[in-house]
Every structure is written in C-alpha cells, then in structure tokens.
Coordinates of N, CA, C and O in Angstrom, one line a residue:
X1 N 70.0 150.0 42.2 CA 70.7 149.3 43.3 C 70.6 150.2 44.6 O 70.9 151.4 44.5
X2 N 70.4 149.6 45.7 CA 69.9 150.1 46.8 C 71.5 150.3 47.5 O 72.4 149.4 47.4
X3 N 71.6 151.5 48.3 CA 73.0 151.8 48.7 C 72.9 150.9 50.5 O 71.9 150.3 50.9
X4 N 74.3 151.0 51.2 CA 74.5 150.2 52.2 C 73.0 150.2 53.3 O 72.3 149.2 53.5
X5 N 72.8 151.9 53.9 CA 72.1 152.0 54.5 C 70.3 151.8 54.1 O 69.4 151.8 55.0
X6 N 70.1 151.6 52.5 CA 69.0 151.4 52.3 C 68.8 150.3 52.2 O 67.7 149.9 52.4
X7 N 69.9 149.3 51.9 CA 69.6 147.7 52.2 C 68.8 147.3 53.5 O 67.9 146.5 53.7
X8 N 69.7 148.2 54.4 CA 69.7 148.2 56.4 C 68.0 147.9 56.4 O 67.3 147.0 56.9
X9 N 67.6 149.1 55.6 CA 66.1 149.1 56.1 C 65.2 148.7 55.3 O 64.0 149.1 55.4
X10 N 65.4 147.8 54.3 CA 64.8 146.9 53.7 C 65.1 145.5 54.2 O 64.3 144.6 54.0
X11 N 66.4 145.4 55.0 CA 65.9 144.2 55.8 C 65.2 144.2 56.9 O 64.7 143.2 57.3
X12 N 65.2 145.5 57.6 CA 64.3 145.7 58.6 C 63.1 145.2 58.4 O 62.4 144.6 59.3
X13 N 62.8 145.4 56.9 CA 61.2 145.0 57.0 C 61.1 143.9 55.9 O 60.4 144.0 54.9
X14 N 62.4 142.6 56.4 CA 62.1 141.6 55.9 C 62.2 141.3 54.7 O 61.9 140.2 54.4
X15 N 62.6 142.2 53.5 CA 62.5 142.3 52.5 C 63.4 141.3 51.7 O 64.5 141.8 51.4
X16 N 63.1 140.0 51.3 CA 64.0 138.9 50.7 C 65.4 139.6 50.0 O 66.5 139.7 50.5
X17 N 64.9 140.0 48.8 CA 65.8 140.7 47.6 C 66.9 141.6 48.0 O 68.0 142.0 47.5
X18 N 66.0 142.0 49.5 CA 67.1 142.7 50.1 C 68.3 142.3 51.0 O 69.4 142.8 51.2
X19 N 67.7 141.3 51.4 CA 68.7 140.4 52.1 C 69.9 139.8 51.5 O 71.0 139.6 51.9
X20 N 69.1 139.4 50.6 CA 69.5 138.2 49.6 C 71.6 139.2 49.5 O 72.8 138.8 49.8
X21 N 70.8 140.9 48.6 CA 71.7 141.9 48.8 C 72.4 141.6 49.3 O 73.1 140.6 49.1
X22 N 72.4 142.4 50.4 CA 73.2 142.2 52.0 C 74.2 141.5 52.4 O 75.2 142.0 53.0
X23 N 74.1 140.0 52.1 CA 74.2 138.9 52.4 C 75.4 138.3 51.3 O 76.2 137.6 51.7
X24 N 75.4 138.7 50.2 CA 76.4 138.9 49.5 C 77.1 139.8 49.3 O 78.0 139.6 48.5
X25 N 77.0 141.5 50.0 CA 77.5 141.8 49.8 C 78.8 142.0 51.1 O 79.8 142.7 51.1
X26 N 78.4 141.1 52.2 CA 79.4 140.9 53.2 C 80.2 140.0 53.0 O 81.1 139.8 53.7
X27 N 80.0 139.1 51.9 CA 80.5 138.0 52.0 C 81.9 137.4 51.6 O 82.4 136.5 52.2
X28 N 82.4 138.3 50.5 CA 83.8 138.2 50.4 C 84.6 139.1 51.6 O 85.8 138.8 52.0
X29 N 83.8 140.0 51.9 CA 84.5 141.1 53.0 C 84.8 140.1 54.6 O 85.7 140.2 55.4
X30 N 83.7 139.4 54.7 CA 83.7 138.9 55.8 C 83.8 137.1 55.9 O 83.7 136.4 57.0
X31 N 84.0 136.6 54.8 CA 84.3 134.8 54.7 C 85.7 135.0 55.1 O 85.8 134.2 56.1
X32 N 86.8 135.5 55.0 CA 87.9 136.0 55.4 C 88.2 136.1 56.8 O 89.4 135.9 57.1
X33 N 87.3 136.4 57.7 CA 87.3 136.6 58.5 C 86.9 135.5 59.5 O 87.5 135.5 60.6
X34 N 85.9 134.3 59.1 CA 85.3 133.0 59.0 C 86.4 131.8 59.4 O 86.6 130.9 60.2
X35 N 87.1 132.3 58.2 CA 88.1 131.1 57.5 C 89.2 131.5 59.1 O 89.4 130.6 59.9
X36 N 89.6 132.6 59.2 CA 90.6 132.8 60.2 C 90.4 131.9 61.4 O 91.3 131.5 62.1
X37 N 89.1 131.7 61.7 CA 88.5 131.1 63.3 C 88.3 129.7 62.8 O 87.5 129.0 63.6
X38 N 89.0 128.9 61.4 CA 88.4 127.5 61.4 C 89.6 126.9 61.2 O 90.7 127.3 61.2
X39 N 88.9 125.9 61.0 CA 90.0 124.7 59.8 C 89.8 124.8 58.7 O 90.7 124.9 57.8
X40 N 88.6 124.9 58.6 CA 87.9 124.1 57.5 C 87.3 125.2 56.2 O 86.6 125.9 57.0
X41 N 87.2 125.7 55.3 CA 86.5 126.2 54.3 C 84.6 126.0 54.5 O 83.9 126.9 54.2
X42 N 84.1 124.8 55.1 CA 83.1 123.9 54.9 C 82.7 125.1 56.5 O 81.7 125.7 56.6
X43 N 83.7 125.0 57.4 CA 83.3 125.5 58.7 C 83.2 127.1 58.7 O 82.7 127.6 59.7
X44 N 83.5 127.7 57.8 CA 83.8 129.1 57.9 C 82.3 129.4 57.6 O 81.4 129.9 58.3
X45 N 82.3 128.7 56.4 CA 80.9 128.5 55.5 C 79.5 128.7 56.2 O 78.6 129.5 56.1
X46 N 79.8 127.2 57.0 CA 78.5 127.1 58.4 C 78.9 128.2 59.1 O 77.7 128.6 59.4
X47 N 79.6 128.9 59.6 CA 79.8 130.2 60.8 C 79.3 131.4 59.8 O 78.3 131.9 60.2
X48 N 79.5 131.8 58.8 CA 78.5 133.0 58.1 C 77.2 132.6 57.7 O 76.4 133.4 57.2
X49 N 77.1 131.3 58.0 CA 75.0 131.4 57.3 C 75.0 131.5 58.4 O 74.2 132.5 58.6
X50 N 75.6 130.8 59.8 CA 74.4 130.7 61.4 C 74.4 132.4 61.5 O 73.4 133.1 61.7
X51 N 76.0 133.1 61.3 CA 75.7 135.0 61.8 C 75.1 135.7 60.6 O 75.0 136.9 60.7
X52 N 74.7 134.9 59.5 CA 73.6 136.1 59.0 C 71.9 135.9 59.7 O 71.0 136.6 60.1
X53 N 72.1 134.6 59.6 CA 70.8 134.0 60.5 C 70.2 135.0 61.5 O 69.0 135.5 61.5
X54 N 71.7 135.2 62.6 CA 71.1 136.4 64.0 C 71.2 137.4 63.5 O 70.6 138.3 64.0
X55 N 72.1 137.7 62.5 CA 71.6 139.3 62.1 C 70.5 139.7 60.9 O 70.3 140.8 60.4
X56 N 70.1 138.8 60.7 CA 68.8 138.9 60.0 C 67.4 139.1 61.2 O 66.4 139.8 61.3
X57 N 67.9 138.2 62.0 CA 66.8 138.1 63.1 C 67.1 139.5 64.1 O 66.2 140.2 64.6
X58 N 68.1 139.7 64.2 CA 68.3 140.7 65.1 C 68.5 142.2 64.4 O 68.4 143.2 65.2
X59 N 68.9 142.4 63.0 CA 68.5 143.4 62.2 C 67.5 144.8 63.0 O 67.9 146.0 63.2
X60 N 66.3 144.3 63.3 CA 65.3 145.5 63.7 C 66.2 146.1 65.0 O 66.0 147.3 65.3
X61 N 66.9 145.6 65.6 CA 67.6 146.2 67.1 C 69.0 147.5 66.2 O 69.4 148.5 66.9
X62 N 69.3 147.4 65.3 CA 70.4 148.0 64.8 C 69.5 149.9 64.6 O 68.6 150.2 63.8
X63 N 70.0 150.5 65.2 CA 69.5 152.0 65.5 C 69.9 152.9 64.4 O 69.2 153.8 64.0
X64 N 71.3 152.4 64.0 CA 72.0 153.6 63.3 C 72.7 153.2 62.3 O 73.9 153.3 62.3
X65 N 72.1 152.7 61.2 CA 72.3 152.1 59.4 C 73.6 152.6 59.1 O 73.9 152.0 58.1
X66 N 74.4 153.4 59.5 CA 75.8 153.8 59.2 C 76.4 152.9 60.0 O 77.6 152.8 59.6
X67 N 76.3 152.4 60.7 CA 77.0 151.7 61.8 C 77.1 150.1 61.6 O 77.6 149.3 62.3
X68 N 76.2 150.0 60.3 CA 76.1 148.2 60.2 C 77.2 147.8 59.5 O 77.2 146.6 59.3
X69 N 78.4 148.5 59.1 CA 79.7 147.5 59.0 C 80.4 146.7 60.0 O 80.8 145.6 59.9
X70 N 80.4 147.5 61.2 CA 81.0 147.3 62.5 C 79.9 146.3 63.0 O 80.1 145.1 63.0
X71 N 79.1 146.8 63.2 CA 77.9 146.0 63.7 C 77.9 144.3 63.3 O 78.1 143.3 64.0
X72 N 77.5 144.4 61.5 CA 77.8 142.9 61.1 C 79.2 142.2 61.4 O 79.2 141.1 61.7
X73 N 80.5 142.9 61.4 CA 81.3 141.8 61.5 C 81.6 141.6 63.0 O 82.5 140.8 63.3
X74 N 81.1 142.4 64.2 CA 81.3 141.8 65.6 C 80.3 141.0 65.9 O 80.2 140.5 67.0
X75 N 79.2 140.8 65.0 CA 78.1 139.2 64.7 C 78.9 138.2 64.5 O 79.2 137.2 65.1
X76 N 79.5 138.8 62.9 CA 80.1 137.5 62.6 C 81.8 136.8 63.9 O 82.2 135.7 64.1
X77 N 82.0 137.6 64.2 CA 83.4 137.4 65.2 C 82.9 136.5 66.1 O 83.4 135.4 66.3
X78 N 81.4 137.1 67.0 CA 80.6 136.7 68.2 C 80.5 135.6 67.6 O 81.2 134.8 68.1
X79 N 79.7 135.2 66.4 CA 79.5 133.7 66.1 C 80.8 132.8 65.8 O 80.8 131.6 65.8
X80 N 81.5 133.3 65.5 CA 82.8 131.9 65.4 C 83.5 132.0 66.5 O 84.6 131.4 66.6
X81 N 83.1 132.8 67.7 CA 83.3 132.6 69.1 C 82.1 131.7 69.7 O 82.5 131.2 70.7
X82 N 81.5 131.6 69.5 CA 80.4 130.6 70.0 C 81.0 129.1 69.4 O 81.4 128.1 70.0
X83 N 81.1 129.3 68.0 CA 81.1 128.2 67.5 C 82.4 127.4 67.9 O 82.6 126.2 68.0
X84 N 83.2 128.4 68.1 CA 84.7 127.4 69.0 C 83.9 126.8 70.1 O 83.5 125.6 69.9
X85 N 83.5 127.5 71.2 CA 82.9 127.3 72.0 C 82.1 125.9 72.0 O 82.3 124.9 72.8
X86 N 81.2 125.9 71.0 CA 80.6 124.7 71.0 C 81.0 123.8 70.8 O 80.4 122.8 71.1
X87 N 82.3 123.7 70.0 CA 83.2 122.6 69.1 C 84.3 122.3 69.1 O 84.9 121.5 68.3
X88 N 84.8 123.2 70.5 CA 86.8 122.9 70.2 C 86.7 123.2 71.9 O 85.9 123.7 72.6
X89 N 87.8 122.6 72.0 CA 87.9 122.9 73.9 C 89.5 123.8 73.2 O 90.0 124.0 72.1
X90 N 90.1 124.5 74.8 CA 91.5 124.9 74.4 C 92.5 124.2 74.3 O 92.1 123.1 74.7
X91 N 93.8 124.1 74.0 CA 94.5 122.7 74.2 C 95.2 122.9 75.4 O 95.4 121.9 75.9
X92 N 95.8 124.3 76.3 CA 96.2 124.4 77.4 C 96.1 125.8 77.9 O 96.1 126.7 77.1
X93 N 96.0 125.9 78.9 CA 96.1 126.9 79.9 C 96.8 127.4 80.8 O 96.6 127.2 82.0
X94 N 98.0 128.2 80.1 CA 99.1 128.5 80.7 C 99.1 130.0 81.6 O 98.7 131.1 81.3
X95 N 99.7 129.5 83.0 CA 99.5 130.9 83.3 C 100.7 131.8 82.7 O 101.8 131.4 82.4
X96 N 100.5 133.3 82.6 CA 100.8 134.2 81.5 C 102.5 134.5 82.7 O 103.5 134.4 82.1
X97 N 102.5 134.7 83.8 CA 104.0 134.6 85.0 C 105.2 134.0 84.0 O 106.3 134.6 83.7
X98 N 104.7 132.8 83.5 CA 105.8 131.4 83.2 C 106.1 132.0 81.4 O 106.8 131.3 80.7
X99 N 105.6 133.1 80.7 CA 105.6 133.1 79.6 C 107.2 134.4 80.0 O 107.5 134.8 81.1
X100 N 107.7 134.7 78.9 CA 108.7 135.7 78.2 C 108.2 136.8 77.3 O 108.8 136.4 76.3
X101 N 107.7 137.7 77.0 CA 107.4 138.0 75.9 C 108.3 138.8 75.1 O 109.0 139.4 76.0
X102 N 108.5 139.1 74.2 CA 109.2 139.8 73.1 C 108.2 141.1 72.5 O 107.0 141.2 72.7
X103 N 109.0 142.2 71.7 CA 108.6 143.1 71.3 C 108.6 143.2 70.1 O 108.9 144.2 69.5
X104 N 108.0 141.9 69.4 CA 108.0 141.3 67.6 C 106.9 142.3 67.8 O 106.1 142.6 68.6
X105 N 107.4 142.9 66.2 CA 105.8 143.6 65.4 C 105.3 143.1 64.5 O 105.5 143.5 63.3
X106 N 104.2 141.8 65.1 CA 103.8 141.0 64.4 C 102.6 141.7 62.9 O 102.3 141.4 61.7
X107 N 102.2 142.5 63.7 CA 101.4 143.3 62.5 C 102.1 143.3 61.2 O 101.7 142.8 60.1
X108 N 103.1 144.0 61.3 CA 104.0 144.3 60.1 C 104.5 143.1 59.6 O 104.2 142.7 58.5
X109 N 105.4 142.5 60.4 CA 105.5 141.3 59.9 C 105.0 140.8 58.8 O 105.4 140.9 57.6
X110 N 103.7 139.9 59.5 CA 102.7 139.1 58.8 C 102.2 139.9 57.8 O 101.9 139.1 57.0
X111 N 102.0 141.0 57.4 CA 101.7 142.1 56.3 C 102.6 141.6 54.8 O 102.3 141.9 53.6
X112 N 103.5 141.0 55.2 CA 104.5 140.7 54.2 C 103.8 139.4 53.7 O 103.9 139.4 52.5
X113 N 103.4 138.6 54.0 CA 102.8 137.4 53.7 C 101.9 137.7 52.7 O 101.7 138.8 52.3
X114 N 101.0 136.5 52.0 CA 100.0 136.8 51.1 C 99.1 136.6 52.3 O 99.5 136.7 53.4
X115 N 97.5 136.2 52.1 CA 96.5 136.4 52.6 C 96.6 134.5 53.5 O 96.7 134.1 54.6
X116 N 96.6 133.9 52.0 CA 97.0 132.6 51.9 C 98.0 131.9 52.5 O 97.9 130.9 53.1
X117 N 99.1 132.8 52.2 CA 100.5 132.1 53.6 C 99.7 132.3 55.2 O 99.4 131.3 56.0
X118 N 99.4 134.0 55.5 CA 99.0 133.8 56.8 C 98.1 132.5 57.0 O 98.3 131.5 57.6
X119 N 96.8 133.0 56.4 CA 95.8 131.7 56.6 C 96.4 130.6 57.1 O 96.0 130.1 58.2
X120 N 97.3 130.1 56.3 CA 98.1 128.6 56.4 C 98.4 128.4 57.6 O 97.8 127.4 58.2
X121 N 99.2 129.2 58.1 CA 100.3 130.0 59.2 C 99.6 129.6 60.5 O 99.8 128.7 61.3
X122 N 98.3 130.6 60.4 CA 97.7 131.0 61.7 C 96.6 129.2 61.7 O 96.4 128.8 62.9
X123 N 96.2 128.7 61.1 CA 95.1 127.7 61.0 C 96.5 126.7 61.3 O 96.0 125.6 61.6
X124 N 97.8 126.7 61.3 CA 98.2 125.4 62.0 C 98.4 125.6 63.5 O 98.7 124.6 64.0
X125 N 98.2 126.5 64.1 CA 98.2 127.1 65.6 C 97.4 126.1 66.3 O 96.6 125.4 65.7
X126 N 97.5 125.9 67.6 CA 96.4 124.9 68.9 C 94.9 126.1 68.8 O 94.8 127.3 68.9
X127 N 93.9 125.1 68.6 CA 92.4 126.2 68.5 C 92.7 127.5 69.6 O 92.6 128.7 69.3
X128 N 92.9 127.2 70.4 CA 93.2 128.3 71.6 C 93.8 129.4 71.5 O 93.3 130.5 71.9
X129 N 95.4 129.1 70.9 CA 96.2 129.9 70.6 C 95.6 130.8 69.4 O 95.7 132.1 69.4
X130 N 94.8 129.9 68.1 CA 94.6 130.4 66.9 C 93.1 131.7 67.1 O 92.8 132.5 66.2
X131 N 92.6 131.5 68.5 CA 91.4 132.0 69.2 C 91.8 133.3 69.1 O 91.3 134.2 68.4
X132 N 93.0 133.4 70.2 CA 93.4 134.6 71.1 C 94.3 135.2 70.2 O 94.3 136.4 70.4
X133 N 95.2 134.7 69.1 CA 96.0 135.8 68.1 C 95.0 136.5 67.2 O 95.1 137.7 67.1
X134 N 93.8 135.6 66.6 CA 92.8 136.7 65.8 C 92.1 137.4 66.1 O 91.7 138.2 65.4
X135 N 91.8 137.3 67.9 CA 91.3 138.2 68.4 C 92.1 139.9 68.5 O 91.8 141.1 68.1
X136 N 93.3 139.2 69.0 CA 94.3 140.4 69.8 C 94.8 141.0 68.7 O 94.8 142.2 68.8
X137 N 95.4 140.4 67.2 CA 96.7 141.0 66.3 C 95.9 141.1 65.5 O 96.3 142.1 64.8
X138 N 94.7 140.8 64.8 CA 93.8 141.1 63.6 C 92.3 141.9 63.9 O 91.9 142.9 63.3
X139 N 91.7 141.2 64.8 CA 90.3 142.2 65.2 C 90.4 143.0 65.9 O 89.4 143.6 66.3
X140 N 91.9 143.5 66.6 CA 91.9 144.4 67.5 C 91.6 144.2 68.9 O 92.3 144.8 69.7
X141 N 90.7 143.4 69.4 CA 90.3 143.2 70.6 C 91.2 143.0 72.2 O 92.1 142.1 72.2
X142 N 91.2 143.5 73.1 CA 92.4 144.1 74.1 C 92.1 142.6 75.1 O 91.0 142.0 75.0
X143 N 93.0 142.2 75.7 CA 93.3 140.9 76.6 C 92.2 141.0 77.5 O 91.5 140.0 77.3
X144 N 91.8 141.5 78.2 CA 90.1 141.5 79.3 C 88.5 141.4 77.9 O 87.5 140.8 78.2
X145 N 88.7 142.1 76.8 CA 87.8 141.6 75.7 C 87.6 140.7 75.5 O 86.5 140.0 75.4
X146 N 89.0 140.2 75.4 CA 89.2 138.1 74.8 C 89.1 137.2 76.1 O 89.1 136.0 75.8
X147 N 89.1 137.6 77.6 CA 89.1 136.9 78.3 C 87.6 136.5 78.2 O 87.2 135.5 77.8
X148 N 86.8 137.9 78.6 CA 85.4 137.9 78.7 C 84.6 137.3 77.7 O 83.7 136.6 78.1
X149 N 84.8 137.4 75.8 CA 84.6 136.7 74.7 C 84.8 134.8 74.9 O 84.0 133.9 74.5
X150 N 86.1 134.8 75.6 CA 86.5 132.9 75.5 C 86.0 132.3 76.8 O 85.8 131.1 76.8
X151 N 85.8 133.3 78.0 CA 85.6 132.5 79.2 C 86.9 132.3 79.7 O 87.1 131.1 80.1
X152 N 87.8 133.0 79.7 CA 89.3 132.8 80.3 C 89.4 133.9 81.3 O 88.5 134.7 81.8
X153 N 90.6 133.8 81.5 CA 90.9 135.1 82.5 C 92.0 135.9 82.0 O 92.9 135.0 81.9
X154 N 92.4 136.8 81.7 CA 93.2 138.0 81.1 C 94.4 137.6 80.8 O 95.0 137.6 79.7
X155 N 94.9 136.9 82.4 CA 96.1 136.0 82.0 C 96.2 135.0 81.3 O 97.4 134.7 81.1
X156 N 95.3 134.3 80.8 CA 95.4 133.2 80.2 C 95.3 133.5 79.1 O 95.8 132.6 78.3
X157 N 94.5 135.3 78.2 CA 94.5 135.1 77.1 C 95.9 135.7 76.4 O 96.2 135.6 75.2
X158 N 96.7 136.4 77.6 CA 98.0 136.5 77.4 C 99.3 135.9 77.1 O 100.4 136.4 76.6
X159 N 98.9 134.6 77.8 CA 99.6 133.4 77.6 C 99.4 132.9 76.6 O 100.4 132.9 75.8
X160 N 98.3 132.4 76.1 CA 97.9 132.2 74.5 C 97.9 132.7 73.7 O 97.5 132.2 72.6
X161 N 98.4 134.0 73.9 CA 98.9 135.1 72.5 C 100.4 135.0 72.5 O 101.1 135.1 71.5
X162 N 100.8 135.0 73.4 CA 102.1 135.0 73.7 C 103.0 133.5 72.9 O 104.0 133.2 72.2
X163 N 101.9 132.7 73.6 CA 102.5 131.0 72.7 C 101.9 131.0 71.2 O 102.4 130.2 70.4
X164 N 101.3 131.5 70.9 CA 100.9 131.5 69.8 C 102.0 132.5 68.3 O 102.2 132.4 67.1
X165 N 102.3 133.5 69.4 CA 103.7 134.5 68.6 C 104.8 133.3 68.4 O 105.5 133.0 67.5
X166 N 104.7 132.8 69.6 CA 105.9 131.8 69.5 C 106.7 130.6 68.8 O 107.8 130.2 68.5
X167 N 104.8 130.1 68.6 CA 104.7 129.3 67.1 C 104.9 130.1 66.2 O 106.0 129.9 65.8
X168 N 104.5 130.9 65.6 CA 104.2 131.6 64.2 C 105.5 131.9 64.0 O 105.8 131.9 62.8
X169 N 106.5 132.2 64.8 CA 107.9 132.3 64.8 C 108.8 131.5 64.6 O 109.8 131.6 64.0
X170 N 108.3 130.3 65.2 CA 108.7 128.9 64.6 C 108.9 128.2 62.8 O 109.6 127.5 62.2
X171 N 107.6 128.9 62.8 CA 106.9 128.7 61.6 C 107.9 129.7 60.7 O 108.8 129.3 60.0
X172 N 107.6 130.7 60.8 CA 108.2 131.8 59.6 C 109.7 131.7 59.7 O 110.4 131.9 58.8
X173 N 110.2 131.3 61.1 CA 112.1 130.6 61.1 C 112.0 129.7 59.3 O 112.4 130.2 58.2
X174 N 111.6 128.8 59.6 CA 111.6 127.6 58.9 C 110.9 127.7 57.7 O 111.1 126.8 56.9
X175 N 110.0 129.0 57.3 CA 110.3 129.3 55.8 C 111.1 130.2 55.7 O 110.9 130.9 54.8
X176 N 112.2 130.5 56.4 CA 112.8 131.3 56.1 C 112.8 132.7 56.1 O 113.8 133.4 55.8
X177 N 111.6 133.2 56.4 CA 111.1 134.4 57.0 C 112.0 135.4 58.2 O 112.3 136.6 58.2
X178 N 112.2 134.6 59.0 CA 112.6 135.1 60.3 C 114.1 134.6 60.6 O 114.4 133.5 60.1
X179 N 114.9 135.2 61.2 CA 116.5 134.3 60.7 C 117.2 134.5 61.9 O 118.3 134.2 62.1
X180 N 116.2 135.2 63.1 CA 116.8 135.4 64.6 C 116.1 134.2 65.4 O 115.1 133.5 65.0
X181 N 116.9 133.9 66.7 CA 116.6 132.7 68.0 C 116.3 133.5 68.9 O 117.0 134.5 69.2
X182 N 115.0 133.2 69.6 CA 114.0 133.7 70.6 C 115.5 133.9 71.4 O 116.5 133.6 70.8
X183 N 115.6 134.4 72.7 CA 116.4 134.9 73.9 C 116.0 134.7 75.1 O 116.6 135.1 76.0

C-alpha cells in the first residue's frame, strides 16, 4: 500500500489504481465537509466527484506532496463554493451597521452536539447564512476570505454570520440547549 505522498505522485502520472486510492481515501474525511455546504446527501455527492475531477486534472500543479491534505480540501471548499454559486442565490443582504453581535463561543458550543445534530442545525440556515458560518466557524476562513470566495463585501459576510449565530440560537433555545434571550 502506497503511503499519502506516494499516492500524490502516482497520480501525477495518471495512474488509475492510484487514484482510484486517493479518491477514497479523502472521502469519509472530506464528504463531511460536502454535506455541510448542501441540502442534499445526492448534492454533497455531486460536489466531491466534480472536486476530485479538478484535482485529478490539476494534480501535476501540486509542488509539495506533504501539502496535499490542505491542498485537497480548499478544492473541495472552492468547489461547493462554485456550486452555491451556480445553484443558490443569497436570501438577503444585510448591511453588517444594523446587526448586534454577541460574544457566544459558538465553537465550543456546537462541540457539544453530535456531528448529525450540527448537520441538522446548520443545513436548516438561508443558503447564505449556511455559506458564511461554514466558512468563518468551521473552515476557519476570516470575513475579507469569505467576501472575496462568495462575491460579497466584508460587511455583508459579517452580517450573514452574525444572522446565522442568531438562528442557530434560536434553534438550540428550542432544543433546549441554550436557556438565555439575546439582549
């Protein structure tokens, strides 16, 4: 069995068996990640074949074979950013002035959930909202990243992180999770 980096360069040079590899072995690591940017199980599905697709095609550009964890999943991110793109408009665009924000530590928080509550949680969100929380509280990505990524402006992706805490708050009130009223 060929280790991470010897996969790298057997797909470099096209090597099926090795792909084939590859290709499964991102797959529970990163369908997870799929699922967060859909509705649908069916749609996550379609967003990891089209980003193995470009990174199969774009494979030979990758320099530094230690580096293809990072590498593959800001493919797969990039492509279910596209794929919003192509298939969902936002539902509003609030400027970020008119918002409140709070000092919830949603990290921790939502840690307390199973994988499956969040999922639930975050996939009943406005596509917009559900855009800008996976970007900012799960993949890390900073408000000028997510502007530049969705085609918004800083403020807007602030606003939509901000309404999107707001739901999820709503949400975890009403299972009982959360037992305080916004201010």
């Amino acid at each position: 069995m060929l280790n991470e980096q010897e996969l790298v360069k057997a797909c470099q040079k096209n090597d099926r068996k090795a792909q084939t590899a590859f290709y499964n072995l991102y797959k529970s690591k990163l369908m997870g990640v799929c699922r967060r940017y859909t509705r649908t199980p069916d749609e996550a599905e379609d967003i990891y074949q089209e980003a193995f697709v470009k990174i199969f095609n774009n494979i030979h550009t990758l320099e530094n074979p230690k580096a293809v964890g990072a590498w593959v999943r800001k493919a797969v991110i990039h492509t279910a950013i596209n794929y919003y793109h192509a298939n969902l408009k936002f539902q509003q665009n609030t400027e970020y002035e008119n918002i409140v924000l709070s000092n919830d530590d949603y990290p921790n928080l939502l840690s307390t959930l199973t994988s499956e509550e969040l999922l639930a949680l975050i996939n009943k969100l406005p596509d917009g909202y559900r855009m800008v929380f996976n970007l900012y509280v799960i993949d890390g990505y900073n408000h000028a990243e997510i502007g530049e990524l969705l085609g918004v402006s800083e403020n807007t992706s602030k606003s939509q992180l901000s309404r999107a805490k707001e739901l999820l708050r709503k949400q975890l009130k009403q299972l009982g999770i959360v037992s305080y009223e916004r201010t």
